[in-house]
Amino acid sequence: MIKVVHTIKETRDAVNAWRKEGLTVGLVPTMGFLHEGHQSLIKRAVAECDRVVVSDFVNPMQFGPTEDLESYPRDLQADTKLCDETGAHLIFNPEPEEMYDKGFCSFVDMTGPTAELCGKSRPIHFRGVCTVVCKLFNIVGPDRAYFGQKDAQQLAVIKRMVKDLNMPIEIVGCPIIRESDGLAKSSRNTYLSPEERKAALILSKTVFMGEKLVREGLTDAKKLVELMKKNIETEPLARIDYVEVVDMDDISIKDTVTGDTLIAMAVYIGKTRLIDNFIVSDKGV
Ligand code: AMP
């Protein structure tokens, strides 16, 4: 039976007991309101680690002042059921005060891979992400931590942080899980009205179109971005934040789709900002 704890001490005590038994530990950081995307990460962690901790924390530090911190969906009971059924062992669900006590003033900041894409439109976002993930790594001390390719820039940022700061943790990236009609699963999809839900399909449709163009031999990044943007613009409810072609590891802008390349987009559907992407490697699309 899964255990839900709310304090750093309880989490450390549980992990220390496992470590005494020589067990390996996996961590899946989430903001809760779990769906099959999160579940795929938990499944992978359960398959590869003896014990799995899921953190369930809506991190105020990674939200800008005009963003959706207050309205972000929460359901710890449903999350607990999903984690239990998937075989996780512990949910760490702290209050913001447990993570950030009065006087908190230390941050993990990053240049490089945070400069483009979401880092441009959400200037404090990755500082919040790096800080909370660093704290979670220090609290849990996992052997492996699992992140989704859905947030491809975040995955690149965390890989860089672990390398730069010599954290002895293996970062495992997991593929994007989609609804049956193609929409990438996201806790934020709950914001969409039925009409917006239909309109949101323009993201995945454009991803699939982009993949097809690359498969057919298009390597000119400018041309690819132009065609993808044109496609998104056919949807009246969509407003493009960005469509970019970048290096998968350092998230620098690329002119050609060669080597490990990330093609990423952020699009507003009404007030809801959604992201999607695809990756091209030497092995193909
Ligand atoms: P979040 O709760 O949105 O912060 O996401 C927690 C983790 O789940 C992140 O590593 C995400 O990349 C991952 N994730 C969220 N949605 C999906 C999805 N549709 N497919 C795969 N991973 C996902």
PDB file of C-alpha atoms and ligand atoms in Angstrom:
ATOM      1  CA  MET A   1       0.000   0.000   0.000  1.00  0.00           C
ATOM      2  CA  ILE A   2       1.361   3.402  -0.970  1.00  0.00           C
ATOM      3  CA  LYS A   3       2.203   5.950   1.714  1.00  0.00           C
ATOM      4  CA  VAL A   4       1.495   9.683   1.359  1.00  0.00           C
ATOM      5  CA  VAL A   5       3.766  12.012   3.324  1.00  0.00           C
ATOM      6  CA  HIS A   6       3.864  15.785   3.548  1.00  0.00           C
ATOM      7  CA  THR A   7       7.208  16.495   5.211  1.00  0.00           C
ATOM      8  CA  ILE A   8      10.840  16.330   4.144  1.00  0.00           C
ATOM      9  CA  LYS A   9      11.697  14.374   7.300  1.00  0.00           C
ATOM     10  CA  GLU A  10       9.187  11.587   6.613  1.00  0.00           C
ATOM     11  CA  THR A  11      10.460  11.312   3.048  1.00  0.00           C
ATOM     12  CA  ARG A  12      14.094  11.099   4.182  1.00  0.00           C
ATOM     13  CA  ASP A  13      13.216   8.528   6.866  1.00  0.00           C
ATOM     14  CA  ALA A  14      11.461   6.297   4.313  1.00  0.00           C
ATOM     15  CA  VAL A  15      14.340   6.520   1.823  1.00  0.00           C
ATOM     16  CA  ASN A  16      16.962   5.930   4.544  1.00  0.00           C
ATOM     17  CA  ALA A  17      15.155   2.737   5.597  1.00  0.00           C
ATOM     18  CA  TRP A  18      15.186   1.480   1.983  1.00  0.00           C
ATOM     19  CA  ARG A  19      18.848   2.372   1.599  1.00  0.00           C
ATOM     20  CA  LYS A  20      19.676   0.302   4.713  1.00  0.00           C
ATOM     21  CA  GLU A  21      18.165  -2.672   2.886  1.00  0.00           C
ATOM     22  CA  GLY A  22      20.355  -1.899  -0.144  1.00  0.00           C
ATOM     23  CA  LEU A  23      17.384  -0.972  -2.373  1.00  0.00           C
ATOM     24  CA  THR A  24      17.576   1.372  -5.374  1.00  0.00           C
ATOM     25  CA  VAL A  25      15.322   4.425  -5.513  1.00  0.00           C
ATOM     26  CA  GLY A  26      13.619   6.164  -8.451  1.00  0.00           C
ATOM     27  CA  LEU A  27      12.012   9.622  -8.360  1.00  0.00           C
ATOM     28  CA  VAL A  28       9.225  10.934 -10.588  1.00  0.00           C
ATOM     29  CA  PRO A  29       8.780  14.697 -10.050  1.00  0.00           C
ATOM     30  CA  THR A  30       5.247  15.914 -10.901  1.00  0.00           C
ATOM     31  CA  MET A  31       2.832  18.738 -10.181  1.00  0.00           C
ATOM     32  CA  GLY A  32       0.013  16.255  -9.633  1.00  0.00           C
ATOM     33  CA  PHE A  33      -3.365  15.878 -11.358  1.00  0.00           C
ATOM     34  CA  LEU A  34      -1.795  12.757 -12.771  1.00  0.00           C
ATOM     35  CA  HIS A  35      -2.707  11.211 -16.126  1.00  0.00           C
ATOM     36  CA  GLU A  36      -1.320   8.435 -18.345  1.00  0.00           C
ATOM     37  CA  GLY A  37       1.657  10.636 -19.287  1.00  0.00           C
ATOM     38  CA  HIS A  38       2.814  10.745 -15.663  1.00  0.00           C
ATOM     39  CA  GLN A  39       1.825   7.105 -15.283  1.00  0.00           C
ATOM     40  CA  SER A  40       4.188   6.049 -18.079  1.00  0.00           C
ATOM     41  CA  LEU A  41       7.071   7.636 -16.128  1.00  0.00           C
ATOM     42  CA  ILE A  42       6.003   5.896 -12.912  1.00  0.00           C
ATOM     43  CA  LYS A  43       5.706   2.541 -14.747  1.00  0.00           C
ATOM     44  CA  ARG A  44       9.211   2.908 -16.138  1.00  0.00           C
ATOM     45  CA  ALA A  45      10.549   3.840 -12.681  1.00  0.00           C
ATOM     46  CA  VAL A  46       8.799   0.840 -11.085  1.00  0.00           C
ATOM     47  CA  ALA A  47      10.335  -1.432 -13.735  1.00  0.00           C
ATOM     48  CA  GLU A  48      13.856  -0.086 -13.161  1.00  0.00           C
ATOM     49  CA  CYS A  49      14.027   0.730  -9.429  1.00  0.00           C
ATOM     50  CA  ASP A  50      13.257  -1.204  -6.221  1.00  0.00           C
ATOM     51  CA  ARG A  51      11.372   1.723  -4.670  1.00  0.00           C
ATOM     52  CA  VAL A  52       9.658   4.668  -6.378  1.00  0.00           C
ATOM     53  CA  VAL A  53       8.890   8.110  -4.949  1.00  0.00           C
ATOM     54  CA  VAL A  54       6.432  10.363  -6.784  1.00  0.00           C
ATOM     55  CA  SER A  55       6.608  14.011  -5.766  1.00  0.00           C
ATOM     56  CA  ASP A  56       3.268  15.789  -6.119  1.00  0.00           C
ATOM     57  CA  PHE A  57       3.862  19.512  -5.682  1.00  0.00           C
ATOM     58  CA  VAL A  58       2.570  22.541  -7.570  1.00  0.00           C
ATOM     59  CA  ASN A  59       5.750  24.579  -7.343  1.00  0.00           C
ATOM     60  CA  PRO A  60       4.876  28.279  -6.960  1.00  0.00           C
ATOM     61  CA  MET A  61       8.431  29.310  -7.878  1.00  0.00           C
ATOM     62  CA  GLN A  62       8.100  28.209 -11.508  1.00  0.00           C
ATOM     63  CA  PHE A  63       4.924  30.222 -12.195  1.00  0.00           C
ATOM     64  CA  GLY A  64       5.083  33.816 -13.411  1.00  0.00           C
ATOM     65  CA  PRO A  65       2.858  36.465 -11.767  1.00  0.00           C
ATOM     66  CA  THR A  66       0.235  36.310 -14.542  1.00  0.00           C
ATOM     67  CA  GLU A  67       0.268  32.517 -14.889  1.00  0.00           C
ATOM     68  CA  ASP A  68      -2.135  29.804 -13.677  1.00  0.00           C
ATOM     69  CA  LEU A  69      -0.750  28.929 -10.200  1.00  0.00           C
ATOM     70  CA  GLU A  70      -4.088  29.476  -8.444  1.00  0.00           C
ATOM     71  CA  SER A  71      -6.204  27.622 -10.987  1.00  0.00           C
ATOM     72  CA  TYR A  72      -3.756  24.738 -11.535  1.00  0.00           C
ATOM     73  CA  PRO A  73      -5.839  21.538 -11.032  1.00  0.00           C
ATOM     74  CA  ARG A  74      -5.248  19.417  -7.930  1.00  0.00           C
ATOM     75  CA  ASP A  75      -6.603  16.002  -6.825  1.00  0.00           C
ATOM     76  CA  LEU A  76      -4.382  14.188  -4.320  1.00  0.00           C
ATOM     77  CA  GLN A  77      -6.906  11.386  -3.799  1.00  0.00           C
ATOM     78  CA  ALA A  78      -7.028  10.462  -7.491  1.00  0.00           C
ATOM     79  CA  ASP A  79      -3.225  10.848  -7.715  1.00  0.00           C
ATOM     80  CA  THR A  80      -2.773   8.461  -4.778  1.00  0.00           C
ATOM     81  CA  LYS A  81      -4.989   5.846  -6.442  1.00  0.00           C
ATOM     82  CA  LEU A  82      -3.079   6.099  -9.737  1.00  0.00           C
ATOM     83  CA  CYS A  83       0.330   5.877  -8.016  1.00  0.00           C
ATOM     84  CA  ASP A  84      -0.806   2.938  -5.892  1.00  0.00           C
ATOM     85  CA  GLU A  85      -2.203   1.026  -8.875  1.00  0.00           C
ATOM     86  CA  THR A  86       0.993   1.692 -10.835  1.00  0.00           C
ATOM     87  CA  GLY A  87       3.215   0.310  -8.072  1.00  0.00           C
ATOM     88  CA  ALA A  88       4.839   3.453  -6.629  1.00  0.00           C
ATOM     89  CA  HIS A  89       5.759   3.301  -2.950  1.00  0.00           C
ATOM     90  CA  LEU A  90       5.669   6.864  -1.639  1.00  0.00           C
ATOM     91  CA  ILE A  91       4.031  10.172  -2.554  1.00  0.00           C
ATOM     92  CA  PHE A  92       5.793  13.290  -1.301  1.00  0.00           C
ATOM     93  CA  ASN A  93       3.143  16.039  -1.193  1.00  0.00           C
ATOM     94  CA  PRO A  94       4.549  19.053   0.669  1.00  0.00           C
ATOM     95  CA  GLU A  95       2.885  22.394   1.307  1.00  0.00           C
ATOM     96  CA  PRO A  96       4.781  25.341  -0.238  1.00  0.00           C
ATOM     97  CA  GLU A  97       5.913  26.373   3.300  1.00  0.00           C
ATOM     98  CA  GLU A  98       7.586  22.978   3.769  1.00  0.00           C
ATOM     99  CA  MET A  99       9.680  23.542   0.632  1.00  0.00           C
ATOM    100  CA  TYR A 100      10.239  27.282   0.986  1.00  0.00           C
ATOM    101  CA  ASP A 101      10.451  28.404   4.596  1.00  0.00           C
ATOM    102  CA  LYS A 102      10.556  32.062   5.625  1.00  0.00           C
ATOM    103  CA  GLY A 103      13.784  33.659   4.464  1.00  0.00           C
ATOM    104  CA  PHE A 104      14.343  31.237   1.558  1.00  0.00           C
ATOM    105  CA  CYS A 105      16.857  32.888  -0.782  1.00  0.00           C
ATOM    106  CA  SER A 106      18.949  30.259  -2.613  1.00  0.00           C
ATOM    107  CA  PHE A 107      18.291  29.439  -6.253  1.00  0.00           C
ATOM    108  CA  VAL A 108      19.639  27.262  -9.040  1.00  0.00           C
ATOM    109  CA  ASP A 109      19.791  29.345 -12.179  1.00  0.00           C
ATOM    110  CA  MET A 110      20.942  28.427 -15.666  1.00  0.00           C
ATOM    111  CA  THR A 111      21.908  30.236 -18.853  1.00  0.00           C
ATOM    112  CA  GLY A 112      22.483  28.217 -22.084  1.00  0.00           C
ATOM    113  CA  PRO A 113      19.566  25.833 -22.662  1.00  0.00           C
ATOM    114  CA  THR A 114      17.046  28.111 -20.910  1.00  0.00           C
ATOM    115  CA  ALA A 115      17.592  31.047 -23.297  1.00  0.00           C
ATOM    116  CA  GLU A 116      15.200  29.999 -26.069  1.00  0.00           C
ATOM    117  CA  LEU A 117      11.688  28.491 -26.350  1.00  0.00           C
ATOM    118  CA  CYS A 118       9.768  28.488 -23.045  1.00  0.00           C
ATOM    119  CA  GLY A 119      12.624  30.326 -21.321  1.00  0.00           C
ATOM    120  CA  LYS A 120      11.935  33.330 -23.548  1.00  0.00           C
ATOM    121  CA  SER A 121       8.212  33.539 -22.864  1.00  0.00           C
ATOM    122  CA  ARG A 122       8.442  32.385 -19.216  1.00  0.00           C
ATOM    123  CA  PRO A 123      11.549  34.221 -17.930  1.00  0.00           C
ATOM    124  CA  ILE A 124      11.579  32.891 -14.336  1.00  0.00           C
ATOM    125  CA  HIS A 125      10.227  29.439 -15.141  1.00  0.00           C
ATOM    126  CA  PHE A 126      13.426  27.411 -15.371  1.00  0.00           C
ATOM    127  CA  ARG A 127      14.954  29.005 -12.300  1.00  0.00           C
ATOM    128  CA  GLY A 128      11.928  27.692 -10.409  1.00  0.00           C
ATOM    129  CA  VAL A 129      12.166  24.283 -12.078  1.00  0.00           C
ATOM    130  CA  CYS A 130      15.914  23.878 -11.451  1.00  0.00           C
ATOM    131  CA  THR A 131      15.590  25.028  -7.838  1.00  0.00           C
ATOM    132  CA  VAL A 132      12.735  22.687  -6.973  1.00  0.00           C
ATOM    133  CA  VAL A 133      14.209  19.701  -8.815  1.00  0.00           C
ATOM    134  CA  CYS A 134      17.569  20.273  -7.105  1.00  0.00           C
ATOM    135  CA  LYS A 135      15.755  20.361  -3.744  1.00  0.00           C
ATOM    136  CA  LEU A 136      13.821  17.181  -4.576  1.00  0.00           C
ATOM    137  CA  PHE A 137      17.081  15.477  -5.578  1.00  0.00           C
ATOM    138  CA  ASN A 138      18.627  16.546  -2.244  1.00  0.00           C
ATOM    139  CA  ILE A 139      15.588  15.386  -0.271  1.00  0.00           C
ATOM    140  CA  VAL A 140      15.129  12.005  -1.970  1.00  0.00           C
ATOM    141  CA  GLY A 141      18.644  11.269  -3.230  1.00  0.00           C
ATOM    142  CA  PRO A 142      17.394   8.983  -6.032  1.00  0.00           C
ATOM    143  CA  ASP A 143      19.531   6.745  -8.252  1.00  0.00           C
ATOM    144  CA  ARG A 144      17.364   7.681 -11.243  1.00  0.00           C
ATOM    145  CA  ALA A 145      14.844  10.416 -11.981  1.00  0.00           C
ATOM    146  CA  TYR A 146      12.233  10.277 -14.732  1.00  0.00           C
ATOM    147  CA  PHE A 147      11.109  13.151 -16.963  1.00  0.00           C
ATOM    148  CA  GLY A 148       8.826  13.323 -20.008  1.00  0.00           C
ATOM    149  CA  GLN A 149       9.913  14.293 -23.497  1.00  0.00           C
ATOM    150  CA  LYS A 150       6.671  16.312 -23.597  1.00  0.00           C
ATOM    151  CA  ASP A 151       8.670  18.995 -21.734  1.00  0.00           C
ATOM    152  CA  ALA A 152      11.732  18.493 -23.932  1.00  0.00           C
ATOM    153  CA  GLN A 153      13.458  21.729 -22.920  1.00  0.00           C
ATOM    154  CA  GLN A 154      12.965  20.890 -19.236  1.00  0.00           C
ATOM    155  CA  LEU A 155      14.538  17.464 -19.836  1.00  0.00           C
ATOM    156  CA  ALA A 156      17.567  19.094 -21.519  1.00  0.00           C
ATOM    157  CA  VAL A 157      17.845  21.637 -18.689  1.00  0.00           C
ATOM    158  CA  ILE A 158      17.752  18.974 -15.959  1.00  0.00           C
ATOM    159  CA  LYS A 159      20.343  16.835 -17.791  1.00  0.00           C
ATOM    160  CA  ARG A 160      22.618  19.893 -17.969  1.00  0.00           C
ATOM    161  CA  MET A 161      22.077  20.774 -14.293  1.00  0.00           C
ATOM    162  CA  VAL A 162      22.949  17.251 -13.159  1.00  0.00           C
ATOM    163  CA  LYS A 163      26.101  17.312 -15.290  1.00  0.00           C
ATOM    164  CA  ASP A 164      27.180  20.823 -14.268  1.00  0.00           C
ATOM    165  CA  LEU A 165      26.563  20.320 -10.538  1.00  0.00           C
ATOM    166  CA  ASN A 166      27.910  16.737 -10.381  1.00  0.00           C
ATOM    167  CA  MET A 167      24.713  15.178  -9.087  1.00  0.00           C
ATOM    168  CA  PRO A 168      25.091  11.379  -9.111  1.00  0.00           C
ATOM    169  CA  ILE A 169      21.649  10.787 -10.651  1.00  0.00           C
ATOM    170  CA  GLU A 170      20.737   9.170 -13.957  1.00  0.00           C
ATOM    171  CA  ILE A 171      18.140  11.237 -15.832  1.00  0.00           C
ATOM    172  CA  VAL A 172      15.747   9.077 -17.839  1.00  0.00           C
ATOM    173  CA  GLY A 173      13.683  10.678 -20.641  1.00  0.00           C
ATOM    174  CA  CYS A 174      10.357   9.060 -21.545  1.00  0.00           C
ATOM    175  CA  PRO A 175       8.281   9.441 -24.759  1.00  0.00           C
ATOM    176  CA  ILE A 176       5.215  11.678 -25.123  1.00  0.00           C
ATOM    177  CA  ILE A 177       1.906   9.972 -24.301  1.00  0.00           C
ATOM    178  CA  ARG A 178      -1.044  11.197 -26.379  1.00  0.00           C
ATOM    179  CA  GLU A 179      -4.829  10.974 -26.323  1.00  0.00           C
ATOM    180  CA  SER A 180      -6.263   8.638 -28.985  1.00  0.00           C
ATOM    181  CA  ASP A 181      -6.876  11.631 -31.291  1.00  0.00           C
ATOM    182  CA  GLY A 182      -3.255  12.830 -30.966  1.00  0.00           C
ATOM    183  CA  LEU A 183      -3.414  15.605 -28.341  1.00  0.00           C
ATOM    184  CA  ALA A 184      -0.462  15.319 -25.934  1.00  0.00           C
ATOM    185  CA  LYS A 185      -1.776  14.504 -22.472  1.00  0.00           C
ATOM    186  CA  SER A 186      -1.453  17.415 -20.064  1.00  0.00           C
ATOM    187  CA  SER A 187      -2.988  18.468 -16.761  1.00  0.00           C
ATOM    188  CA  ARG A 188      -3.700  21.801 -18.476  1.00  0.00           C
ATOM    189  CA  ASN A 189      -6.014  20.127 -21.037  1.00  0.00           C
ATOM    190  CA  THR A 190      -8.730  20.326 -18.341  1.00  0.00           C
ATOM    191  CA  TYR A 191      -8.851  24.111 -18.923  1.00  0.00           C
ATOM    192  CA  LEU A 192     -10.114  23.605 -22.489  1.00  0.00           C
ATOM    193  CA  SER A 193     -13.789  24.098 -23.393  1.00  0.00           C
ATOM    194  CA  PRO A 194     -15.200  21.459 -25.803  1.00  0.00           C
ATOM    195  CA  GLU A 195     -14.644  23.862 -28.692  1.00  0.00           C
ATOM    196  CA  GLU A 196     -11.058  24.599 -27.579  1.00  0.00           C
ATOM    197  CA  ARG A 197     -10.406  20.885 -27.061  1.00  0.00           C
ATOM    198  CA  LYS A 198     -11.135  20.346 -30.781  1.00  0.00           C
ATOM    199  CA  ALA A 199      -9.016  23.363 -31.740  1.00  0.00           C
ATOM    200  CA  ALA A 200      -6.106  22.068 -29.620  1.00  0.00           C
ATOM    201  CA  LEU A 201      -5.665  19.211 -32.086  1.00  0.00           C
ATOM    202  CA  ILE A 202      -3.866  21.705 -34.328  1.00  0.00           C
ATOM    203  CA  LEU A 203      -0.729  21.149 -32.192  1.00  0.00           C
ATOM    204  CA  SER A 204      -0.455  17.392 -32.708  1.00  0.00           C
ATOM    205  CA  LYS A 205      -1.650  17.661 -36.312  1.00  0.00           C
ATOM    206  CA  THR A 206       1.171  20.123 -36.952  1.00  0.00           C
ATOM    207  CA  VAL A 207       3.675  17.863 -35.180  1.00  0.00           C
ATOM    208  CA  PHE A 208       2.618  14.955 -37.401  1.00  0.00           C
ATOM    209  CA  MET A 209       2.801  17.195 -40.464  1.00  0.00           C
ATOM    210  CA  GLY A 210       6.300  18.333 -39.482  1.00  0.00           C
ATOM    211  CA  GLU A 211       7.421  14.742 -38.947  1.00  0.00           C
ATOM    212  CA  LYS A 212       6.108  13.830 -42.408  1.00  0.00           C
ATOM    213  CA  LEU A 213       7.907  16.762 -44.054  1.00  0.00           C
ATOM    214  CA  VAL A 214      11.205  15.765 -42.419  1.00  0.00           C
ATOM    215  CA  ARG A 215      10.651  12.120 -43.339  1.00  0.00           C
ATOM    216  CA  GLU A 216      10.123  13.246 -46.949  1.00  0.00           C
ATOM    217  CA  GLY A 217      13.494  14.981 -46.879  1.00  0.00           C
ATOM    218  CA  LEU A 218      12.925  18.606 -45.770  1.00  0.00           C
ATOM    219  CA  THR A 219      15.999  19.791 -43.840  1.00  0.00           C
ATOM    220  CA  ASP A 220      15.676  23.586 -44.120  1.00  0.00           C
ATOM    221  CA  ALA A 221      14.654  24.692 -40.618  1.00  0.00           C
ATOM    222  CA  LYS A 222      13.252  28.057 -41.771  1.00  0.00           C
ATOM    223  CA  LYS A 223      11.033  26.379 -44.346  1.00  0.00           C
ATOM    224  CA  LEU A 224       9.855  23.776 -41.841  1.00  0.00           C
ATOM    225  CA  VAL A 225       8.970  26.432 -39.246  1.00  0.00           C
ATOM    226  CA  GLU A 226       7.176  28.481 -41.907  1.00  0.00           C
ATOM    227  CA  LEU A 227       5.043  25.530 -43.055  1.00  0.00           C
ATOM    228  CA  MET A 228       4.242  24.483 -39.495  1.00  0.00           C
ATOM    229  CA  LYS A 229       3.270  28.043 -38.501  1.00  0.00           C
ATOM    230  CA  LYS A 230       1.057  28.353 -41.577  1.00  0.00           C
ATOM    231  CA  ASN A 231      -0.723  25.179 -40.574  1.00  0.00           C
ATOM    232  CA  ILE A 232      -1.309  26.390 -36.999  1.00  0.00           C
ATOM    233  CA  GLU A 233      -2.673  29.674 -38.329  1.00  0.00           C
ATOM    234  CA  THR A 234      -5.502  27.811 -40.076  1.00  0.00           C
ATOM    235  CA  GLU A 235      -7.036  27.321 -36.611  1.00  0.00           C
ATOM    236  CA  PRO A 236      -8.848  30.528 -35.558  1.00  0.00           C
ATOM    237  CA  LEU A 237      -8.617  29.791 -31.807  1.00  0.00           C
ATOM    238  CA  ALA A 238      -4.843  29.244 -31.938  1.00  0.00           C
ATOM    239  CA  ARG A 239      -2.224  31.915 -31.231  1.00  0.00           C
ATOM    240  CA  ILE A 240       1.424  30.941 -31.747  1.00  0.00           C
ATOM    241  CA  ASP A 241       3.916  31.635 -28.955  1.00  0.00           C
ATOM    242  CA  TYR A 242       6.781  29.940 -30.796  1.00  0.00           C
ATOM    243  CA  VAL A 243       7.701  27.230 -33.289  1.00  0.00           C
ATOM    244  CA  GLU A 244      11.459  26.589 -33.333  1.00  0.00           C
ATOM    245  CA  VAL A 245      14.068  24.118 -34.534  1.00  0.00           C
ATOM    246  CA  VAL A 246      16.810  23.647 -31.917  1.00  0.00           C
ATOM    247  CA  ASP A 247      19.616  21.350 -30.889  1.00  0.00           C
ATOM    248  CA  MET A 248      18.124  18.658 -28.638  1.00  0.00           C
ATOM    249  CA  ASP A 249      20.826  18.983 -25.961  1.00  0.00           C
ATOM    250  CA  ASP A 250      21.815  22.660 -25.728  1.00  0.00           C
ATOM    251  CA  ILE A 251      18.540  24.087 -27.146  1.00  0.00           C
ATOM    252  CA  SER A 252      20.395  26.464 -29.511  1.00  0.00           C
ATOM    253  CA  ILE A 253      18.577  27.528 -32.699  1.00  0.00           C
ATOM    254  CA  LYS A 254      19.478  25.439 -35.769  1.00  0.00           C
ATOM    255  CA  ASP A 255      19.336  26.202 -39.495  1.00  0.00           C
ATOM    256  CA  THR A 256      19.057  22.613 -40.603  1.00  0.00           C
ATOM    257  CA  VAL A 257      17.318  19.507 -39.359  1.00  0.00           C
ATOM    258  CA  THR A 258      20.427  17.338 -39.026  1.00  0.00           C
ATOM    259  CA  GLY A 259      21.773  15.433 -36.019  1.00  0.00           C
ATOM    260  CA  ASP A 260      19.731  15.327 -32.806  1.00  0.00           C
ATOM    261  CA  THR A 261      17.132  18.012 -33.398  1.00  0.00           C
ATOM    262  CA  LEU A 262      14.115  19.145 -31.401  1.00  0.00           C
ATOM    263  CA  ILE A 263      11.213  20.795 -33.199  1.00  0.00           C
ATOM    264  CA  ALA A 264       9.159  22.444 -30.456  1.00  0.00           C
ATOM    265  CA  MET A 265       6.092  24.651 -30.254  1.00  0.00           C
ATOM    266  CA  ALA A 266       4.004  26.532 -27.726  1.00  0.00           C
ATOM    267  CA  VAL A 267       0.538  27.641 -28.806  1.00  0.00           C
ATOM    268  CA  TYR A 268      -2.245  29.401 -26.937  1.00  0.00           C
ATOM    269  CA  ILE A 269      -5.688  27.900 -27.436  1.00  0.00           C
ATOM    270  CA  GLY A 270      -7.848  30.628 -25.970  1.00  0.00           C
ATOM    271  CA  LYS A 271      -6.136  31.403 -22.660  1.00  0.00           C
ATOM    272  CA  THR A 272      -4.501  27.977 -22.319  1.00  0.00           C
ATOM    273  CA  ARG A 273      -0.863  27.664 -23.320  1.00  0.00           C
ATOM    274  CA  LEU A 274      -0.060  24.185 -24.670  1.00  0.00           C
ATOM    275  CA  ILE A 275       3.249  22.709 -25.816  1.00  0.00           C
ATOM    276  CA  ASP A 276       4.151  19.856 -28.138  1.00  0.00           C
ATOM    277  CA  ASN A 277       7.229  18.702 -30.029  1.00  0.00           C
ATOM    278  CA  PHE A 278       8.984  16.014 -31.997  1.00  0.00           C
ATOM    279  CA  ILE A 279      12.547  14.833 -32.182  1.00  0.00           C
ATOM    280  CA  VAL A 280      14.670  13.932 -35.179  1.00  0.00           C
ATOM    281  CA  SER A 281      17.821  11.915 -34.592  1.00  0.00           C
ATOM    282  CA  ASP A 282      20.311  10.183 -36.848  1.00  0.00           C
ATOM    283  CA  LYS A 283      18.015   7.162 -36.553  1.00  0.00           C
ATOM    284  CA  GLY A 284      15.184   9.186 -38.148  1.00  0.00           C
ATOM    285  CA  VAL A 285      11.895  10.808 -37.084  1.00  0.00           C
TER     286      VAL A 285
HETATM  287  P1  AMP B   1       3.945  18.031 -14.755  1.00  0.00           P
HETATM  288  O1  AMP B   1       3.098  17.416 -13.687  1.00  0.00           O
HETATM  289  O2  AMP B   1       3.162  18.587 -15.897  1.00  0.00           O
HETATM  290  O3  AMP B   1       5.006  18.946 -14.212  1.00  0.00           O
HETATM  291  O4  AMP B   1       4.749  16.807 -15.399  1.00  0.00           O
HETATM  292  C1  AMP B   1       5.535  15.950 -14.615  1.00  0.00           C
HETATM  293  C2  AMP B   1       6.338  15.064 -15.531  1.00  0.00           C
HETATM  294  O5  AMP B   1       5.476  14.303 -16.357  1.00  0.00           O
HETATM  295  C3  AMP B   1       7.264  15.861 -16.465  1.00  0.00           C
HETATM  296  O6  AMP B   1       8.515  15.199 -16.560  1.00  0.00           O
HETATM  297  C4  AMP B   1       6.513  15.831 -17.769  1.00  0.00           C
HETATM  298  O7  AMP B   1       7.344  15.939 -18.888  1.00  0.00           O
HETATM  299  C5  AMP B   1       5.863  14.466 -17.705  1.00  0.00           C
HETATM  300  N1  AMP B   1       4.695  14.435 -18.596  1.00  0.00           N
HETATM  301  C6  AMP B   1       3.621  15.257 -18.550  1.00  0.00           C
HETATM  302  N2  AMP B   1       2.787  14.977 -19.574  1.00  0.00           N
HETATM  303  C7  AMP B   1       3.337  13.975 -20.283  1.00  0.00           C
HETATM  304  C8  AMP B   1       2.972  13.245 -21.447  1.00  0.00           C
HETATM  305  N3  AMP B   1       1.850  13.510 -22.111  1.00  0.00           N
HETATM  306  N4  AMP B   1       3.794  12.261 -21.890  1.00  0.00           N
HETATM  307  C9  AMP B   1       4.955  12.000 -21.212  1.00  0.00           C
HETATM  308  N5  AMP B   1       5.359  12.638 -20.117  1.00  0.00           N
HETATM  309  C10 AMP B   1       4.567  13.611 -19.653  1.00  0.00           C
END
